[in-house]
Coordinates of C-alpha atoms and ligand atoms in Angstrom, one line a residue:
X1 CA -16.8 4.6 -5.8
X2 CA -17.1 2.1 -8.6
X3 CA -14.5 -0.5 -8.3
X4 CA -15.6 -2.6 -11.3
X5 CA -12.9 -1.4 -13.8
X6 CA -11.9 -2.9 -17.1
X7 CA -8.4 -4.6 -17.1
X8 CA -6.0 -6.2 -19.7
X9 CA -7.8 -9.2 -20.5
X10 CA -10.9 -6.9 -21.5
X11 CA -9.4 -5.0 -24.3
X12 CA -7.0 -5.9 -27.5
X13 CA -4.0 -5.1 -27.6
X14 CA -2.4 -7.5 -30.2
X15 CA -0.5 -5.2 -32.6
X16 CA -1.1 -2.0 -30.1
X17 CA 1.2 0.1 -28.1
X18 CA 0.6 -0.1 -24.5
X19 CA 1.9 2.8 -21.9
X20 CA 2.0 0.5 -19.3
X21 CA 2.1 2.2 -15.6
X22 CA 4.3 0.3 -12.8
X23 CA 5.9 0.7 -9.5
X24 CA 9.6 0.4 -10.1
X25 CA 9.8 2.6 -7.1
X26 CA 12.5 0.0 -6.2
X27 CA 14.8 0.3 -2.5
X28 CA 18.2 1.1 -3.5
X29 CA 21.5 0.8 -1.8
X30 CA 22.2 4.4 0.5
X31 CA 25.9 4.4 -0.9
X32 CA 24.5 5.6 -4.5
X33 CA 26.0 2.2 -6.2
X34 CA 23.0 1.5 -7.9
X35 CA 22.2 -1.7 -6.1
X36 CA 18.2 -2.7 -5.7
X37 CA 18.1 -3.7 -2.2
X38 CA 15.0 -5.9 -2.5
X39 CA 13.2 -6.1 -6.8
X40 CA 9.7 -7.7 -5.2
X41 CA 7.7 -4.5 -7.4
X42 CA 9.9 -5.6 -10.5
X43 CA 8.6 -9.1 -9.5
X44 CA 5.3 -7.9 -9.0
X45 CA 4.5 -6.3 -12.3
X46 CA 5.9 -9.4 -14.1
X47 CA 2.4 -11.2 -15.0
X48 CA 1.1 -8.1 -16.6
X49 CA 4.3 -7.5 -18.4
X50 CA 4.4 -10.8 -19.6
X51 CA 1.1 -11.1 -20.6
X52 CA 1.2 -7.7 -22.8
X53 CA 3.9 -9.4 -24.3
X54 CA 2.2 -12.2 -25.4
X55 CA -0.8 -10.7 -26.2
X56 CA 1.5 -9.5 -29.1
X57 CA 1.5 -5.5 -27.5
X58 CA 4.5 -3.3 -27.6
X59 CA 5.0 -2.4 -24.2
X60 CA 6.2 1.0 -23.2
X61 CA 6.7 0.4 -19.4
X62 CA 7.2 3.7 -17.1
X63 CA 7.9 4.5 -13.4
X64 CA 8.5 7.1 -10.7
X65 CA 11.7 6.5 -8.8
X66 CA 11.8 8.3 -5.1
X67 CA 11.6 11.8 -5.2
X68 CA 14.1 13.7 -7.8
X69 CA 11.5 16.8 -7.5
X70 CA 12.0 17.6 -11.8
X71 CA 15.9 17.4 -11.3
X72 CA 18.2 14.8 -13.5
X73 CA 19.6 13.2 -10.4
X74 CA 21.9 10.2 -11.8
X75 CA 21.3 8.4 -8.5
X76 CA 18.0 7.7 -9.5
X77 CA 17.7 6.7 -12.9
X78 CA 15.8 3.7 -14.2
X79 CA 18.7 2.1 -15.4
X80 CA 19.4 -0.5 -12.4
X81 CA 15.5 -1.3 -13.0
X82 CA 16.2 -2.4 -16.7
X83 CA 19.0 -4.5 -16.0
X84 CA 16.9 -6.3 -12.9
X85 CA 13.7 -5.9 -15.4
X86 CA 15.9 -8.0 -18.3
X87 CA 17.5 -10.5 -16.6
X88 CA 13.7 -11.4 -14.9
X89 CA 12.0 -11.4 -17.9
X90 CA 14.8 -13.5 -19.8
X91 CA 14.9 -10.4 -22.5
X92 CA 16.0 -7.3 -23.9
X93 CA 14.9 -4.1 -21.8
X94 CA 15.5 -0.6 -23.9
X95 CA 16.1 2.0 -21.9
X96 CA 14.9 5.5 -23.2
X97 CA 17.3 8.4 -22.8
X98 CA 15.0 10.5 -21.5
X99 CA 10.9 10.2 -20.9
X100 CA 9.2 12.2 -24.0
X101 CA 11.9 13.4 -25.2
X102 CA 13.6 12.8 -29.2
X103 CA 15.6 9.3 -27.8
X104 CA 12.1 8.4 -26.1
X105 CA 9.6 9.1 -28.9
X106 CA 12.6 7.7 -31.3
X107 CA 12.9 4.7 -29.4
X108 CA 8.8 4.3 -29.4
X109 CA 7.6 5.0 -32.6
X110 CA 10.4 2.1 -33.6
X111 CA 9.2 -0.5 -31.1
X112 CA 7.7 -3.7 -32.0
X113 CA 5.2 -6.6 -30.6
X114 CA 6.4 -8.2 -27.9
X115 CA 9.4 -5.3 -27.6
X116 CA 9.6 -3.7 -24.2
X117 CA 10.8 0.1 -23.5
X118 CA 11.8 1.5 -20.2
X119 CA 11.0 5.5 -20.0
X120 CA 13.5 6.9 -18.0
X121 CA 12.3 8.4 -14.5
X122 CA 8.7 10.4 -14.7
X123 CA 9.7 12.1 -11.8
X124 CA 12.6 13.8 -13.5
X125 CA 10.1 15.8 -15.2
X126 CA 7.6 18.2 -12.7
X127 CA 4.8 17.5 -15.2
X128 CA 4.4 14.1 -13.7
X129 CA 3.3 15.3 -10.1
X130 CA 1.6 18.4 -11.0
X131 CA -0.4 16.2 -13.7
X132 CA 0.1 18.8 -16.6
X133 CA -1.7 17.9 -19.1
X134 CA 1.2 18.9 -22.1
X135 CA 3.0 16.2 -20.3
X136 CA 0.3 13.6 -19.9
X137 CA -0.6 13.6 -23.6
X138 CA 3.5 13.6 -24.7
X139 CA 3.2 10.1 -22.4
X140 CA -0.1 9.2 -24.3
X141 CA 1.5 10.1 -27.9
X142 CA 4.1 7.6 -27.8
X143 CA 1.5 5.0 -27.6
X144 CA 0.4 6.5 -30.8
X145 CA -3.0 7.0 -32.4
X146 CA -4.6 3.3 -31.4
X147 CA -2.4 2.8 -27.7
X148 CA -3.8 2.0 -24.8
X149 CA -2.9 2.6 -21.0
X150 CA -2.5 -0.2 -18.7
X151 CA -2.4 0.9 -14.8
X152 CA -0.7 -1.2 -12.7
X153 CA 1.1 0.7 -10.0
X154 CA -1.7 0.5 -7.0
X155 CA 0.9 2.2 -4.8
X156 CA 0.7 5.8 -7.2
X157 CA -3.1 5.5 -7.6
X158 CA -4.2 7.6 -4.8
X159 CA -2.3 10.5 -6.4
X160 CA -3.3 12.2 -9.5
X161 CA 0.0 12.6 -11.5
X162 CA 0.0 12.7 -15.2
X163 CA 0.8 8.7 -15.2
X164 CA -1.6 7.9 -13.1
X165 CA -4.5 9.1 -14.3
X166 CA -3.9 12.2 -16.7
X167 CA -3.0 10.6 -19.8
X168 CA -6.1 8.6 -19.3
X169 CA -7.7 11.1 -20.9
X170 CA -5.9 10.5 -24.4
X171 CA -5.9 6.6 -24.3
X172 CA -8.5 3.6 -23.7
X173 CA -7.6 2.9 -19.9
X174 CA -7.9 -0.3 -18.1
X175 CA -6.3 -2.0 -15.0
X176 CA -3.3 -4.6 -15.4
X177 CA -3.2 -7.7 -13.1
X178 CA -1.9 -5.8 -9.9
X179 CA -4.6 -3.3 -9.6
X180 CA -7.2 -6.0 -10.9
X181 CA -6.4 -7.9 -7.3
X182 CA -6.7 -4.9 -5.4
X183 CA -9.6 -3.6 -6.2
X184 CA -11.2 -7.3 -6.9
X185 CA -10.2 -8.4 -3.1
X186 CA -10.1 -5.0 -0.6
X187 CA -12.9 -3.1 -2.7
X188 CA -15.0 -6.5 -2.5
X189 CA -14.5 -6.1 1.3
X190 CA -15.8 -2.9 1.7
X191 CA -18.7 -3.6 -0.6
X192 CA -20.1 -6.7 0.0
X193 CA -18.0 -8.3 2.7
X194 CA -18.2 -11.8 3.7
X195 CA -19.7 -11.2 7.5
X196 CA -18.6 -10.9 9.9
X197 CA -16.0 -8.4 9.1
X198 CA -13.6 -7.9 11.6
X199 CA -11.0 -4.8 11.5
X200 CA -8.3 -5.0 13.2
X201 CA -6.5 -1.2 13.3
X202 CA -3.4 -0.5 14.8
X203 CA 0.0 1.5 14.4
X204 CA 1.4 4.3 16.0
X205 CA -1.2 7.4 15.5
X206 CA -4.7 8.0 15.6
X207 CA -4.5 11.2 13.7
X208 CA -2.9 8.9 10.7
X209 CA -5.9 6.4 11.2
X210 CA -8.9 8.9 11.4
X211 CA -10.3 8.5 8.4
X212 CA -10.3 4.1 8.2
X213 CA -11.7 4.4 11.9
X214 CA -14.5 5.8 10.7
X215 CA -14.9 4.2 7.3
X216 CA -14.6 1.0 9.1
X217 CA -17.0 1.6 12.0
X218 CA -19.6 1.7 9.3
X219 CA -18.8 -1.1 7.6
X220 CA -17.4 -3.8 9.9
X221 CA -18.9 -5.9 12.5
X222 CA -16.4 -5.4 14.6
X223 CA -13.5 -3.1 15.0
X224 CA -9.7 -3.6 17.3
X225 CA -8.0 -1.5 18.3
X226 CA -4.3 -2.0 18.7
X227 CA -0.6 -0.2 18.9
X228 CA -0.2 3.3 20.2
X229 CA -3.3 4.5 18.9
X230 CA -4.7 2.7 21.8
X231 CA -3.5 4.9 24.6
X232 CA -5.5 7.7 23.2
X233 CA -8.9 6.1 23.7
X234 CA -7.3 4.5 27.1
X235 CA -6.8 8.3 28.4
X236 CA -10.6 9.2 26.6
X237 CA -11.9 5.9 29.1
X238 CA -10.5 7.8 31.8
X239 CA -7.3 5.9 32.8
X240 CA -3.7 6.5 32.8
X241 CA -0.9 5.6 30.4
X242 CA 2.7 6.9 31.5
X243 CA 5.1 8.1 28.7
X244 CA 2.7 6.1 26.2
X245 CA 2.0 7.6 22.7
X246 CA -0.8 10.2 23.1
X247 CA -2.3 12.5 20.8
X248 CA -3.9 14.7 23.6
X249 CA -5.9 16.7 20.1
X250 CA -7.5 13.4 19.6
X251 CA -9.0 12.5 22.9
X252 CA -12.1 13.9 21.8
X253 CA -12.2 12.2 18.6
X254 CA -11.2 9.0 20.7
X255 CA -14.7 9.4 22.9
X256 CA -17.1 10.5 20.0
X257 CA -16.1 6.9 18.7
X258 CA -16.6 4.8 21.4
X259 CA -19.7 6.2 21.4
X260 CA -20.2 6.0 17.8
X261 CA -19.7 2.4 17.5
X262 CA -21.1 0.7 21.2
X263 CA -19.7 -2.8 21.7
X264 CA -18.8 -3.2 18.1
X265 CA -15.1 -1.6 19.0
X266 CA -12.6 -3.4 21.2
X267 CA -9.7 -1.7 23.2
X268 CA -6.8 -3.4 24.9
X269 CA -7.6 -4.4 28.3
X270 CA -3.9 -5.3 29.1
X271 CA -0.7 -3.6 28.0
X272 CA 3.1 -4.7 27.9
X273 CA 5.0 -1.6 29.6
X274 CA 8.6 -0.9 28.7
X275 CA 10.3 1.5 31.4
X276 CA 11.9 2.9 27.9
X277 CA 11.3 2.6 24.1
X278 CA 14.6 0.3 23.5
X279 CA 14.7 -3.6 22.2
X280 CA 16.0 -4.4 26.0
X281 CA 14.2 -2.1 28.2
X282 CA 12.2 -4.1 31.2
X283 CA 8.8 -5.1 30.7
X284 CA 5.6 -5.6 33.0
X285 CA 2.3 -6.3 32.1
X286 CA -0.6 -3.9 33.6
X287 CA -3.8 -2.7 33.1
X288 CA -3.7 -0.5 29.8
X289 CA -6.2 2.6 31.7
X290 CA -3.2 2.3 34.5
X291 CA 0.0 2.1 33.3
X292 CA 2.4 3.6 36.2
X293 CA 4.2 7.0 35.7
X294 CA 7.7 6.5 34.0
X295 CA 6.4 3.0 31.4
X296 CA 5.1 3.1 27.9
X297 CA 2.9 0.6 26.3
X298 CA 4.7 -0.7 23.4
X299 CA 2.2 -3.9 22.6
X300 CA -0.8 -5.5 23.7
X301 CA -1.2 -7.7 26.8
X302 CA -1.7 -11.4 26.6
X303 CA -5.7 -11.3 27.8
X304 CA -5.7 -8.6 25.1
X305 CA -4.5 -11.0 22.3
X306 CA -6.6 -13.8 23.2
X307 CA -9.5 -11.4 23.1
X308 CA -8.7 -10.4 19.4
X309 CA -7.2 -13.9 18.5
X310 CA -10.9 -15.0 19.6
X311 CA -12.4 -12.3 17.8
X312 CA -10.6 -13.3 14.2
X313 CA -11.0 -17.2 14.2
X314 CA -15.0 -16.4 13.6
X315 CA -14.6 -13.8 11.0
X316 CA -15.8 -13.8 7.4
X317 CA -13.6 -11.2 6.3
X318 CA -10.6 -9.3 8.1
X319 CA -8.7 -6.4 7.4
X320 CA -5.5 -6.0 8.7
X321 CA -4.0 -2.0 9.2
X322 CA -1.4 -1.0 11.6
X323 CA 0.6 -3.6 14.0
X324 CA -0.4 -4.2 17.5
X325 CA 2.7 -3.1 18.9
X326 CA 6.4 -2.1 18.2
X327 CA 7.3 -5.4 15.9
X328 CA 10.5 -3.7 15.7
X329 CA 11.7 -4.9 18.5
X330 CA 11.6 -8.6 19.1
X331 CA 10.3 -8.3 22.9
X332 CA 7.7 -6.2 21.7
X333 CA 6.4 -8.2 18.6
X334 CA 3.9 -11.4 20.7
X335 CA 1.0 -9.5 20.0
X336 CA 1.3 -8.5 16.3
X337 CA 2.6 -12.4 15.9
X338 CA -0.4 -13.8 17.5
X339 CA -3.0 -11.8 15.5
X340 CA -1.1 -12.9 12.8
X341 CA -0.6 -16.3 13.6
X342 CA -4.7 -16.6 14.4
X343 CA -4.9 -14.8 10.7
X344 CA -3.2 -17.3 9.2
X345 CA -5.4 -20.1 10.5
X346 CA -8.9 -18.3 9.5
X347 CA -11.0 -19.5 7.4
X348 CA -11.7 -16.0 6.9
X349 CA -10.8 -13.7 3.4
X350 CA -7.7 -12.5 5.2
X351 CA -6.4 -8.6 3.7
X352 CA -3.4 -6.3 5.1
X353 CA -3.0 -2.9 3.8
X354 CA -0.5 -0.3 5.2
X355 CA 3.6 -0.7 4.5
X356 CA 4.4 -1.3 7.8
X357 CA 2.0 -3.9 8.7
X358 CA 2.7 -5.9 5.4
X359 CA 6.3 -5.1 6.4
X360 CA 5.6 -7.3 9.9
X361 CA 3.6 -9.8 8.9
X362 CA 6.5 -10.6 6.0
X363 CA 9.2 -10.3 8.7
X364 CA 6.9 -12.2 11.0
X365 CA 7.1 -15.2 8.2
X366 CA 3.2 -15.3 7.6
X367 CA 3.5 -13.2 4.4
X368 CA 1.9 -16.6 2.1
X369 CA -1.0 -17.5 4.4
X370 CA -3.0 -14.1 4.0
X371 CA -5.7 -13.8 1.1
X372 CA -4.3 -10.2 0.1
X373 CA -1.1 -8.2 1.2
X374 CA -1.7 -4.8 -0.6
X375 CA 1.0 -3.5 -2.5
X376 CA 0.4 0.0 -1.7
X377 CA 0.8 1.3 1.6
X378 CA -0.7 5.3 1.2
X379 CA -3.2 3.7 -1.7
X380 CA -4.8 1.3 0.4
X381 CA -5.2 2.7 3.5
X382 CA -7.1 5.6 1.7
X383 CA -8.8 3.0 -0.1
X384 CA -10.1 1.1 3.0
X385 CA -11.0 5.4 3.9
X386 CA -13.9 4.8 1.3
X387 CA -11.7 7.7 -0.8
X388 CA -12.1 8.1 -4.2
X389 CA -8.9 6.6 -5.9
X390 CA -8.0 9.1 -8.8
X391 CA -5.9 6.6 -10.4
X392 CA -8.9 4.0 -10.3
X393 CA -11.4 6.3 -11.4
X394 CA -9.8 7.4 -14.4
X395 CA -10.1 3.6 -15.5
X396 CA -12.6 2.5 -17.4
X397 CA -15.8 0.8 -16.3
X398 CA -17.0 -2.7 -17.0
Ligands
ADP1 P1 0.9 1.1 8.6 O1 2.2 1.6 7.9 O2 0.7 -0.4 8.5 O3 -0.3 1.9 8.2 P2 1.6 2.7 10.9 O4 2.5 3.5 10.1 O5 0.3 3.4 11.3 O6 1.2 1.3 10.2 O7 2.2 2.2 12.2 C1 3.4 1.4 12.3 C2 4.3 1.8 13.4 O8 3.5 1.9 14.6 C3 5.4 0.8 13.6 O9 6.6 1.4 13.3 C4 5.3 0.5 15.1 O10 6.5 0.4 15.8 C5 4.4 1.6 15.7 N1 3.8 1.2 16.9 C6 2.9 0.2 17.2 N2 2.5 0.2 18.4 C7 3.2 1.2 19.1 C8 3.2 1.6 20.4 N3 2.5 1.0 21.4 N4 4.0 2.7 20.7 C9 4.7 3.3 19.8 N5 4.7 2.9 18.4 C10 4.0 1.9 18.1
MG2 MG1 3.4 3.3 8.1

């Protein structure tokens, strides 16, 4: 796949209108107040905004919000994202009615440089999911004759929805800031890596981690494995894991790549067993091919870490997917801390993709000290599959 796309510094658009994709996709208070929980997307998409802005563009910004399935649900309208949108940017958000409807086209065709529209929700309509192309090119047509399409919602880009990559067949269509980073940093990585390139893969499944197992083992000098995938290939070694995670399907898989990759792969030698998957349960450290009848290995042992700790401070690149443990829970968090402690004094080009484990290593306070956190959890982990990205390959090349 090419990653070398065009982005917004690479095209005009003084005096254009720009359809500008983001990820509003916002939390929002359960209780249906309309509260956003935590804006760091509507932070996120900021630089791009502001730079259309300035560029002289009239931007029409538009977002999914969860999953309204084509129906009007009130709950989750784009409005909260307007007001949060405004008082960021220090300006005037309009808010369409609708998405290409008479208020939004109205509301378009009237907008001027450095003016910023808010469509309402894209989900609201079923066209956006099923990318029909009717609704892709009523997106496309209120960026009028000379618009453009910015993309800069990396989390959406693995899908092909009408916003994503369908109505980049009515407009010019080129990358904002967001995406730019993305595919500059992680697709870098898996092109031309700085060596040695040291993935480190963990989380709960295998069966969710197939395909970057064996992306990676081509690619990477060396590949960890971590969390409760581990178990798996700890039963395909032979040994014993209690009530640990296993995907008894997948011991196969486990076995064809240990052989597949030789002594580039590293499992945990040492476990921390819980009698019971709770924040308090009693912990004891064994062997992870013989953990006792009744425990569960909920992170990796200490000789484990300082294996993998050892393993990162030499690395050119590393690429960060899936915690080492259950982070969750406090007791249970030393091993993802101490990968991500001895990531954050690399020298290394340091990249985590996945929403949990960019949800650890923020709650673990190391958030600043990585090169890259990717800001899309399904999107990057099929990126680091070596999947084609429909929302990236609708993009223009350089
Ligand atoms: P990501 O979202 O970064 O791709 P995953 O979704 O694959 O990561 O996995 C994250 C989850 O894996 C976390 O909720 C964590 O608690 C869980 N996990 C890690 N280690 C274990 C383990 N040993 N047993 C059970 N769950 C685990
Ligand atoms: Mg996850």
């Amino acid at each position: 796949m090419n990653y070398n796309k065009k982005t917004v510094t690479d095209i005009d658009v003084a005096g254009k209108k720009v359809l500008l994709r983001c990820d509003f996709n916002v939390p929002m208070a359960k209780d249906g107040s309309g509260v956003i929980t935590d804006d760091k997307r509507i932070r996120a998409a900021l630089p791009t905004i502001q730079y259309l802005l300035e560029q002289g563009a009239a931007v029409i910004a538009c977002s999914h919000m969860g999953k309204p399935k084509g129906e009007w649900k009130p709950e989750l309208s784009m409005k909260p994202v307007a007001a949060r949108l405004s008082e960021l940017l220090g300006k005037d958000v309009i808010l369409a009615a609708d998405i290409v409807g008479e208020d939004a086209q109205a509301k378009a065709a009237a907008l001027k440089s450095g003016e910023l529209l808010l469509l309402e929700n894209l989900r609201y309509d079923k066209g956006e999911t099923k990318n029909n192309p009717e609704f892709a090119k009523a997106l496309a047509d209120l960026a009028g004759a000379d618009g453009v399409y910015v993309s800069d919602a990396f989390g959406t880009v693995h899908r092909a929805h009408a916003s994503t990559a369908g109505v980049a067949a009515y407009l010019p269509a080129v990358s904002g800031f967001l995406i730019q980073k993305e595919l500059e940093i992680i697709g870098g990585a898996l092109a031309a890596p700085k060596r040695p390139l040291v993935a480190i893969l963990g989380g709960s499944k295998v069966s969710s981690k197939i395909g970057v197992i064996n992306n990676l083992l081509e690619i990477a000098d060396k590949v960890i494995i971590g969390g409760g995938m581990a178990y798996t290939f700890a039963v395909a070694q032979g040994g014993e894991v209690g009530d640990s995670l296993l995907e008894k399907d997948w011991i196969d898989y486990a076995k064809e790549m240990m052989a597949k990759a030789g002594d580039k792969l590293m499992l945990p030698t040492d476990t921390v067993a819980a009698n019971a998957f709770a924040p308090d349960a009693d912990a004891q450290v064994v062997a992870t091919t013989a953990i006792p009848a009744g425990w569960q290995g909920l992170d990796i042992g200490p000789e484990t870490t300082k294996a993998y700790c050892d393993a990162v401070s030499g690395a050119g690149t590393v690429i960060w997917n899936g915690p080492m443990g259950v982070f969750e829970f406090d007791k249970f968090a030393v091993g993802t801390k101490a990968v991500a402690e001895a990531l954050s004094n690399t020298d290394a080009i340091t990249i985590i993709g996945g929403g949990d484990s960019a949800a650890a290593v923020q709650q673990l306070g190391y958030a600043d000290k990585m090169t890259h956190i990717s800001t899309g959890g399904g999107a990057s982990l099929e990126f680091m599959e070596g999947k084609e990205l429909p929302g990236v390959a609708a993009l223009l090349d350089k």
